[in-house]
Coordinates of C-alpha atoms and ligand atoms in Angstrom, one line a residue:
X1085 CA 5.9 5.5 30.5
X1086 CA 9.1 4.2 29.0
X1087 CA 9.7 1.9 26.1
X1088 CA 12.4 1.2 23.6
X1089 CA 10.5 2.0 20.4
X1090 CA 7.5 4.4 20.3
X1091 CA 5.5 3.6 17.1
X1092 CA 3.2 6.3 15.8
X1093 CA 0.3 4.8 13.9
X1094 CA -1.5 1.4 14.0
X1095 CA -1.9 0.9 10.3
X1096 CA -0.2 -2.1 8.7
X1097 CA 3.3 -0.6 8.9
X1098 CA 3.0 0.2 12.7
X1099 CA 1.4 -3.1 13.6
X1100 CA 3.8 -5.2 11.6
X1101 CA 6.8 -3.3 13.0
X1102 CA 5.4 -3.8 16.5
X1103 CA 5.2 -7.6 15.9
X1104 CA 8.7 -7.8 14.3
X1105 CA 10.2 -5.9 17.2
X1106 CA 8.3 -8.1 19.7
X1107 CA 9.7 -11.2 18.1
X1108 CA 13.2 -9.7 18.6
X1109 CA 12.4 -9.1 22.2
X1110 CA 12.3 -5.3 21.8
X1111 CA 9.7 -3.4 23.8
X1112 CA 7.4 -1.1 21.9
X1113 CA 4.2 1.0 22.3
X1114 CA 1.9 2.0 19.5
X1115 CA 0.1 5.3 19.7
X1116 CA -2.8 5.7 17.3
X1117 CA -5.0 8.7 16.7
X1118 CA -8.2 6.7 15.7
X1119 CA -10.1 3.9 17.3
X1120 CA -9.3 0.3 16.4
X1121 CA -12.7 0.0 14.7
X1122 CA -12.1 3.0 12.6
X1123 CA -8.7 1.6 11.4
X1124 CA -10.4 -1.6 10.5
X1125 CA -13.1 0.1 8.6
X1126 CA -10.8 1.6 6.0
X1127 CA -11.1 -0.4 2.8
X1128 CA -7.8 -0.2 0.9
X1129 CA -5.2 -2.6 -0.5
X1130 CA -6.0 -6.1 -1.7
X1131 CA -2.9 -7.6 -3.3
X1132 CA 0.1 -8.9 -1.3
X1133 CA 3.4 -9.7 -2.8
X1134 CA 5.3 -12.7 -1.6
X1135 CA 7.7 -10.7 0.5
X1136 CA 4.6 -9.4 2.5
X1137 CA 3.1 -12.9 2.9
X1138 CA 6.5 -14.2 4.0
X1139 CA 6.7 -11.4 6.6
X1140 CA 3.2 -12.2 7.9
X1141 CA 4.3 -15.8 8.3
X1142 CA 7.6 -14.8 9.9
X1143 CA 5.8 -12.9 12.7
X1144 CA 3.4 -15.8 13.2
X1145 CA 0.2 -14.2 11.9
X1146 CA -0.2 -16.0 8.6
X1147 CA -2.6 -18.8 9.5
X1148 CA -5.8 -17.2 8.3
X1149 CA -4.1 -15.7 5.3
X1150 CA -3.0 -19.1 4.2
X1151 CA -6.5 -20.4 4.6
X1152 CA -8.5 -17.5 3.2
X1153 CA -6.1 -15.6 0.9
X1154 CA -6.4 -16.3 -2.8
X1155 CA -3.1 -17.1 -4.6
X1156 CA -3.2 -15.5 -8.1
X1157 CA -0.7 -16.7 -10.8
X1158 CA -1.7 -14.0 -13.3
X1159 CA -3.9 -11.1 -14.2
X1160 CA -5.6 -9.7 -17.3
X1161 CA -5.0 -6.5 -19.1
X1162 CA -7.8 -5.2 -21.2
X1163 CA -7.2 -2.6 -23.9
X1164 CA -8.5 -1.9 -27.4
X1165 CA -11.4 -4.2 -26.5
X1166 CA -9.4 -7.4 -26.0
X1167 CA -8.1 -9.1 -22.9
X1168 CA -4.5 -10.4 -22.5
X1169 CA -3.2 -12.4 -19.6
X1170 CA 0.0 -11.7 -17.8
X1171 CA 1.1 -15.1 -16.6
X1172 CA 3.0 -14.1 -13.5
X1173 CA 4.0 -17.6 -12.6
X1174 CA 5.4 -18.5 -16.1
X1175 CA 7.1 -15.2 -16.5
X1176 CA 8.8 -15.0 -13.1
X1177 CA 9.8 -18.5 -12.4
X1178 CA 6.8 -19.5 -10.3
X1179 CA 6.0 -16.3 -8.3
X1180 CA 2.5 -15.4 -7.4
X1181 CA 0.6 -12.7 -5.5
X1182 CA -2.0 -13.2 -2.8
X1183 CA -5.4 -11.5 -2.7
X1184 CA -6.0 -10.8 1.0
X1185 CA -7.5 -7.5 2.1
X1186 CA -5.6 -4.9 4.1
X1187 CA -8.5 -5.0 6.6
X1188 CA -7.7 -8.7 7.2
X1189 CA -4.0 -8.1 7.5
X1190 CA -4.7 -5.4 10.0
X1191 CA -7.1 -7.5 12.0
X1192 CA -4.7 -10.4 12.2
X1193 CA -1.9 -8.1 13.4
X1194 CA -4.1 -6.4 15.9
X1195 CA -5.3 -9.8 17.3
X1196 CA -1.7 -11.1 17.5
X1197 CA -0.6 -7.9 19.4
X1198 CA -3.4 -8.2 21.9
X1199 CA -2.4 -11.8 22.5
X1200 CA 1.2 -11.0 23.3
X1201 CA 0.1 -8.1 25.5
X1202 CA 2.0 -5.2 24.0
X1203 CA 0.4 -1.8 24.5
X1204 CA -1.5 0.1 21.8
X1205 CA -3.0 3.4 22.8
X1206 CA -6.0 4.1 20.6
X1207 CA -7.7 7.5 20.3
X1208 CA -4.6 9.4 21.3
X1209 CA -5.1 13.1 20.6
X1210 CA -2.5 15.8 19.8
X1211 CA 0.4 13.3 19.4
X1212 CA 3.7 15.1 19.4
X1213 CA 7.2 13.8 18.6
X1214 CA 10.0 15.6 20.5
X1215 CA 13.8 15.5 20.9
X1216 CA 14.4 12.9 18.2
X1217 CA 17.6 14.6 17.4
X1218 CA 18.9 13.6 20.8
X1219 CA 19.5 10.2 22.4
X1220 CA 16.3 10.7 24.5
X1221 CA 13.3 11.1 22.2
X1222 CA 9.8 11.6 23.7
X1223 CA 6.3 11.3 22.5
X1224 CA 3.4 13.1 24.1
X1225 CA -0.3 12.7 23.6
X1226 CA -3.6 13.5 25.2
X1227 CA -6.1 11.0 26.3
X1228 CA -9.1 11.2 28.8
X1229 CA -8.2 14.8 29.6
X1230 CA -4.6 14.0 30.5
X1231 CA -1.3 14.6 28.8
X1232 CA 0.9 11.5 28.7
X1233 CA 4.6 11.2 27.9
X1234 CA 6.5 8.2 26.5
X1235 CA 10.3 8.2 26.8
X1236 CA 12.0 6.0 24.3
X1237 CA 15.2 5.3 22.3
X1238 CA 13.6 5.5 18.9
X1239 CA 10.4 6.8 17.2
X1240 CA 9.0 5.0 14.2
X1241 CA 6.8 7.3 12.1
X1242 CA 4.2 4.8 10.8
X1243 CA 1.5 7.4 10.7
X1244 CA 0.6 7.6 7.1
X1245 CA 0.6 10.4 4.6
X1246 CA -1.3 12.9 6.9
X1247 CA 0.7 12.0 10.0
X1248 CA 2.6 14.1 12.5
X1249 CA 6.1 12.7 12.2
X1250 CA 7.0 13.9 8.7
X1251 CA 5.2 17.2 9.4
X1252 CA 7.4 17.8 12.5
X1253 CA 10.7 17.7 10.5
X1254 CA 12.1 21.2 9.8
X1255 CA 11.6 22.0 6.2
X1256 CA 15.3 22.5 5.5
X1257 CA 16.1 18.9 6.6
X1258 CA 13.7 17.1 4.2
X1259 CA 13.1 17.0 0.5
X1260 CA 9.7 16.0 -1.0
X1261 CA 9.1 14.8 -4.5
X1262 CA 5.5 14.9 -5.6
X1263 CA 3.2 14.3 -8.6
X1264 CA -0.6 14.6 -8.2
X1265 CA -2.7 13.0 -10.9
X1266 CA -5.6 14.8 -12.4
X1267 CA -8.1 12.1 -11.5
X1268 CA -9.1 9.7 -8.7
X1269 CA -10.3 6.2 -8.2
X1270 CA -13.9 5.6 -7.2
X1271 CA -13.9 2.2 -5.4
X1272 CA -16.9 0.0 -4.6
X1273 CA -17.1 -3.1 -2.5
X1274 CA -20.0 -5.5 -3.1
X1275 CA -21.1 -9.0 -1.9
X1276 CA -21.2 -10.3 -5.5
X1277 CA -19.0 -13.0 -7.0
X1278 CA -16.0 -11.4 -8.9
X1279 CA -16.5 -11.0 -12.6
X1280 CA -13.3 -13.0 -13.3
X1281 CA -11.2 -15.4 -11.1
X1282 CA -8.2 -13.1 -11.6
X1283 CA -7.9 -9.3 -11.6
X1284 CA -8.6 -7.3 -14.8
X1285 CA -6.8 -4.0 -15.3
X1286 CA -8.8 -2.0 -17.9
X1287 CA -7.7 0.8 -20.2
X1288 CA -10.8 2.1 -22.1
X1289 CA -11.7 5.3 -23.9
X1290 CA -14.0 6.0 -21.0
X1291 CA -11.2 5.7 -18.5
X1292 CA -9.4 3.1 -16.4
X1293 CA -11.2 0.4 -14.4
X1294 CA -10.1 -2.4 -12.2
X1295 CA -11.9 -5.6 -11.3
X1296 CA -10.5 -6.9 -8.1
X1297 CA -11.9 -9.1 -5.3
X1298 CA -11.6 -10.0 -1.6
X1299 CA -13.0 -13.6 -1.8
X1300 CA -15.1 -15.8 -4.1
X1301 CA -18.2 -13.9 -3.0
X1302 CA -16.9 -10.4 -2.5
X1303 CA -15.8 -8.1 -5.3
X1304 CA -13.9 -4.8 -5.3
X1305 CA -14.1 -2.6 -8.3
X1306 CA -12.6 0.7 -9.2
X1307 CA -13.3 3.4 -11.8
X1308 CA -11.2 6.3 -12.9
X1309 CA -13.2 9.5 -12.1
X1310 CA -12.5 13.2 -12.3
X1311 CA -11.3 14.7 -9.1
X1312 CA -14.4 17.0 -9.1
X1313 CA -16.8 14.0 -8.7
X1314 CA -18.5 13.5 -5.4
X1315 CA -19.0 10.0 -4.1
X1316 CA -22.6 10.8 -3.1
X1317 CA -23.4 11.5 -6.8
X1318 CA -22.5 7.9 -7.8
X1319 CA -25.5 5.6 -7.2
X1320 CA -24.8 1.8 -7.2
X1321 CA -26.6 1.6 -10.6
X1322 CA -24.5 4.4 -12.1
X1323 CA -21.3 2.6 -10.9
X1324 CA -22.3 -0.7 -12.4
X1325 CA -23.4 0.9 -15.7
X1326 CA -20.2 2.7 -16.1
X1327 CA -18.1 -0.3 -15.2
X1328 CA -20.0 -2.4 -17.8
X1329 CA -19.2 0.2 -20.5
X1330 CA -15.5 -0.1 -19.7
X1331 CA -15.4 -3.9 -19.9
X1332 CA -15.2 -6.3 -22.9
X1333 CA -18.6 -7.7 -24.0
X1334 CA -17.9 -11.1 -22.4
X1335 CA -17.0 -9.7 -19.0
X1336 CA -19.8 -7.1 -19.2
X1337 CA -22.3 -9.9 -19.8
X1338 CA -21.0 -11.9 -16.8
X1339 CA -20.9 -9.0 -14.4
X1340 CA -23.1 -9.7 -11.3
X1341 CA -24.4 -6.6 -9.7
X1342 CA -25.7 -5.9 -6.2
X1343 CA -25.8 -3.3 -3.4
X1344 CA -22.6 -1.5 -2.7
X1345 CA -21.2 -2.1 0.8
X1346 CA -18.8 0.9 0.6
X1347 CA -17.9 3.5 -1.9
X1348 CA -15.1 6.0 -1.7
X1349 CA -12.9 8.2 -3.9
X1350 CA -9.1 8.2 -3.5
X1351 CA -6.9 10.7 -5.2
X1352 CA -3.8 9.4 -6.9
X1353 CA -0.4 10.6 -6.0
X1354 CA 3.3 9.7 -6.5
X1355 CA 5.3 11.1 -3.5
X1356 CA 8.7 10.4 -1.9
X1357 CA 10.4 11.9 1.1
X1358 CA 14.2 12.0 1.3
X1359 CA 15.7 11.0 3.7
X1360 CA 13.6 8.7 5.8
X1361 CA 15.7 9.1 9.0
X1362 CA 16.0 12.1 11.2
X1363 CA 18.3 11.4 14.1
X1364 CA 16.4 8.8 16.1
X1365 CA 13.1 9.1 14.2
X1366 CA 12.4 7.0 11.1
X1367 CA 9.6 7.3 8.6
X1368 CA 8.0 4.0 7.2
X1369 CA 5.2 3.2 4.9
X1370 CA 2.8 6.0 3.6
X1371 CA 4.4 8.5 6.1
X1372 CA 7.4 8.5 3.8
X1373 CA 6.0 7.7 0.3
X1374 CA 2.8 7.2 -1.7
X1375 CA 2.4 5.4 -4.9
X1376 CA -0.7 5.5 -7.1
X1377 CA -2.6 2.2 -6.4
X1378 CA -2.3 0.9 -10.0
X1379 CA 0.7 -1.3 -9.3
X1380 CA -0.6 -2.5 -5.9
X1381 CA 2.6 -1.5 -4.2
X1382 CA 1.7 0.7 -1.2
X1383 CA 1.1 -1.8 1.5
X1384 CA 4.0 -4.0 0.2
X1385 CA 6.4 -1.2 0.4
X1386 CA 5.2 -0.4 3.9
X1387 CA 5.9 -4.0 4.9
X1388 CA 9.5 -4.0 3.5
X1389 CA 10.3 -0.6 5.1
X1390 CA 9.4 -2.0 8.5
X1391 CA 11.3 -5.2 7.9
X1392 CA 14.4 -3.1 7.1
X1393 CA 13.7 -0.9 10.2
X1394 CA 13.2 -3.8 12.6
X1395 CA 16.5 -5.4 11.4
X1396 CA 18.3 -2.1 11.9
X1397 CA 16.9 -1.5 15.4
X1398 CA 17.6 -5.2 16.3
X1399 CA 21.2 -4.8 15.2
X1400 CA 21.5 -1.7 17.3
X1401 CA 20.4 -3.5 20.5
X1402 CA 21.9 -6.9 19.9
X1403 CA 25.2 -6.0 18.2
X1404 CA 25.6 -2.4 19.4
X1405 CA 25.9 -1.5 15.7
X1406 CA 24.5 1.7 14.1
X1407 CA 25.3 0.5 10.6
X1408 CA 21.7 -0.6 10.0
X1409 CA 20.1 2.6 11.2
X1410 CA 22.6 4.7 9.3
X1411 CA 21.8 2.8 6.1
X1412 CA 18.0 2.6 6.6
X1413 CA 17.1 5.5 4.3
X1414 CA 19.3 4.5 1.4
X1415 CA 18.2 0.8 1.6
X1416 CA 14.5 1.7 1.6
X1417 CA 14.7 4.4 -1.0
X1418 CA 16.3 2.2 -3.6
X1419 CA 13.3 -0.2 -3.4
X1420 CA 10.8 2.7 -3.1
X1421 CA 12.0 4.4 -6.2
X1422 CA 11.8 1.2 -8.2
X1423 CA 8.2 0.7 -7.1
X1424 CA 7.4 4.4 -7.6
X1425 CA 8.7 4.1 -11.2
X1426 CA 6.5 1.1 -12.0
X1427 CA 3.4 2.5 -10.3
X1428 CA 3.8 5.8 -12.2
X1429 CA 4.4 4.1 -15.5
X1430 CA 1.5 1.6 -15.1
X1431 CA -0.8 4.5 -14.1
X1432 CA 0.4 6.6 -17.1
X1433 CA -0.2 3.9 -19.6
X1434 CA -3.6 2.7 -18.3
X1435 CA -5.5 5.9 -17.5
X1436 CA -7.1 8.6 -19.7
X1437 CA -5.3 12.0 -19.7
X1438 CA -7.9 13.9 -21.8
X1439 CA -5.9 17.2 -21.5
X1440 CA -3.0 15.6 -23.3
X1441 CA -4.9 15.2 -26.5
X1442 CA -5.8 12.2 -28.7
X1443 CA -2.2 11.5 -29.7
X1444 CA -1.3 10.3 -26.2
X1445 CA -4.2 7.8 -26.2
X1446 CA -2.8 6.4 -29.5
X1447 CA 0.7 6.2 -28.1
X1448 CA -0.5 4.4 -25.0
X1449 CA -2.3 1.9 -27.1
X1450 CA 0.8 1.3 -29.3
X1451 CA 3.0 0.8 -26.3
X1452 CA 0.6 -1.7 -24.7
X1453 CA 0.3 -3.5 -28.0
X1454 CA 4.1 -3.7 -28.3
X1455 CA 4.6 -4.9 -24.7
X1456 CA 1.9 -7.5 -24.7
X1457 CA 3.2 -9.1 -27.9
X1458 CA 6.8 -9.2 -26.7
X1459 CA 7.8 -11.8 -24.1
X1460 CA 10.3 -9.3 -22.7
X1461 CA 7.5 -6.8 -22.4
X1462 CA 5.2 -9.2 -20.6
X1463 CA 8.1 -10.2 -18.4
X1464 CA 8.9 -6.6 -17.4
X1465 CA 5.3 -6.1 -16.3
X1466 CA 5.2 -9.4 -14.4
X1467 CA 8.6 -9.0 -12.7
X1468 CA 7.6 -5.6 -11.3
X1469 CA 4.1 -6.7 -10.3
X1470 CA 5.2 -9.6 -8.2
X1471 CA 7.8 -7.3 -6.6
X1472 CA 11.5 -7.2 -5.8
X1473 CA 13.0 -9.7 -3.4
X1474 CA 13.8 -8.4 0.1
X1475 CA 17.6 -8.4 -0.5
X1476 CA 17.2 -6.4 -3.7
X1477 CA 20.3 -4.4 -4.5
X1478 CA 22.6 -6.3 -2.2
X1479 CA 25.3 -8.6 -3.5
Ligands
RFL1191 P1 -1.8 3.9 7.0 O1 -2.6 2.7 6.7 O2 -2.3 5.2 6.5 O3 -1.8 4.0 8.6 C1 -1.3 5.1 9.3 C2 -1.9 5.1 10.7 O4 -1.4 6.3 11.4 C3 -2.5 6.9 12.1 N1 -2.2 8.3 12.3 C4 -1.8 8.8 13.5 N2 -1.6 8.2 14.7 C5 -1.2 8.9 15.7 N3 -1.0 10.3 15.6 C6 -1.1 10.9 14.5 N4 -0.9 12.2 14.4 C7 -1.5 10.2 13.3 N5 -1.8 10.5 12.0 C8 -2.2 9.4 11.4 C9 -3.7 6.7 11.1 O5 -4.9 6.9 11.8 C10 -3.5 5.3 10.6 O6 -4.1 4.3 11.4 O7 -0.3 3.8 6.6 P2 0.7 2.5 6.6 O8 0.5 1.7 7.9 O9 2.0 3.0 6.2 O10 0.1 1.6 5.5 C11 0.1 2.0 4.1 C12 -1.1 1.4 3.4 O11 -2.3 1.6 4.1 C13 -1.2 1.9 1.9 O12 0.1 2.0 1.3 C14 -2.0 1.0 1.0 O13 -3.4 1.0 1.4 C15 -2.0 1.4 -0.4 N6 -2.8 0.7 -1.3 C16 -2.4 -0.6 -1.8 N7 -1.3 -1.1 -1.4 C17 -0.9 -2.3 -1.9 O14 0.2 -2.8 -1.5 N8 -1.7 -3.1 -2.7 C18 -2.9 -2.7 -3.1 O15 -3.7 -3.4 -3.7 C19 -3.3 -1.3 -2.7 N9 -4.5 -0.8 -3.0 C20 -4.1 1.2 -1.7 C21 -4.9 0.4 -2.6 C22 -4.6 2.4 -1.2 C23 -5.8 2.9 -1.6 N10 -6.2 4.1 -1.1 C24 -7.5 4.3 -0.5 C25 -5.2 5.2 -1.0 C26 -6.1 0.9 -3.0 C27 -6.6 2.1 -2.5 C28 -7.9 2.6 -3.0
PHB1192 C1 -7.7 -3.9 -4.4 O1 -8.2 -5.0 -4.5 O2 -8.1 -3.0 -3.6 C2 -6.6 -3.5 -5.4 C3 -6.0 -4.5 -6.2 C4 -5.0 -4.1 -7.1 C5 -4.6 -2.8 -7.2 C6 -5.2 -1.8 -6.4 C7 -6.2 -2.2 -5.5 O3 -3.7 -2.5 -8.1

């Protein structure tokens, strides 16, 4: 097989890149290790920045998102027993975020791809990326007992944190920056009305909690838990009881409980790879960087990476210019480090770090108290939460 761009991974970054390239008339094939159903079964992100919703609209897959996505003009922060609203709209000149699950984003992109007839190979085993330091990269994979080869001009590594693309780069050519947090998030999805019409980020003495949602009838809640906890040990009742203990009395009284549809524990990590380009292979999304989910930035960064990448590749074909692909790493990394900083800071201020002693808890409280009572403080949070514009850093 031959294509212009071989995309590894059919998560949101791979699928969105495929659609952006398709719109530019550039042929591409996606190679995915899992089945489509498996990819759709992963419950992850829930909050889209405007740059991401704009990109969905740009590639013509925004129809359902406009109908079913929930625009949020603010969120609550709960600490020291009291809730404070961050009025995103008022603090950022009218910007909002949209609550629309990653599962739905992925489903919309998969359906659009099927409609336009571009190839996605699911359940591809032993995917290998080869010769990307030459002008003739190759991808090989095994399926139905046979080895297949794709010849291409470029490889896009959209294969997530555990993917093959970053792992195939010689160690001397790559630098990795990493911080692993000493706790995880236990998430639960339930068909119960959300406790509040907007999200609540909670800092409590018992640990962080987040009240999120997928619709008016489906909630998504998270609890900070020790990394040693096993998801099987958390019954639905235990989850609801712990959540109630971390909420303010009004929210706790309003919490509607019900059977959990899904529960999982995600470790928290800050991670950045430099550079993101290796000859004719590019890393995008979680393949190149991870943020802790506290700032809701992961999927949004993935979306802007692939927008930059599709622009660079389009310039290469249409204008015979390599300026875009040469500048890809730097352009992405600027934005990535900004989001990494915010996610790391927001994680640091909202979670319990028992090993740091009681003084840290007091200092966190004092910082939150200062920020929330300062318009500049609230604006700093709001500005980062709604995200940077696509042309950030360019004059
Ligand atoms: P993905 O989604 O991991 O997709 C990568 C795909 O590559 C496939 N793959 C391979 N394919 C072929 N060959 C191989 N060798 C392969 N190895 C892997 C995988 O099967 C998979 O299908 O990465 P992508 O596309 O870069 O997307 C990134 C996002 O998924 C991620 O950043 C977000 O989910 C992060 N995140 C959030 N982001 C937000 O913007 N807002 C949020 O509210 C938000 N909440 C979250 C989150 C992540 C969470 N978890 C579970 C880590 C909440 C949670 C709990
Ligand atoms: C979610 O709804 O899954 C979600 C929302 C906000 C976050 C992280 C996750 O910061």
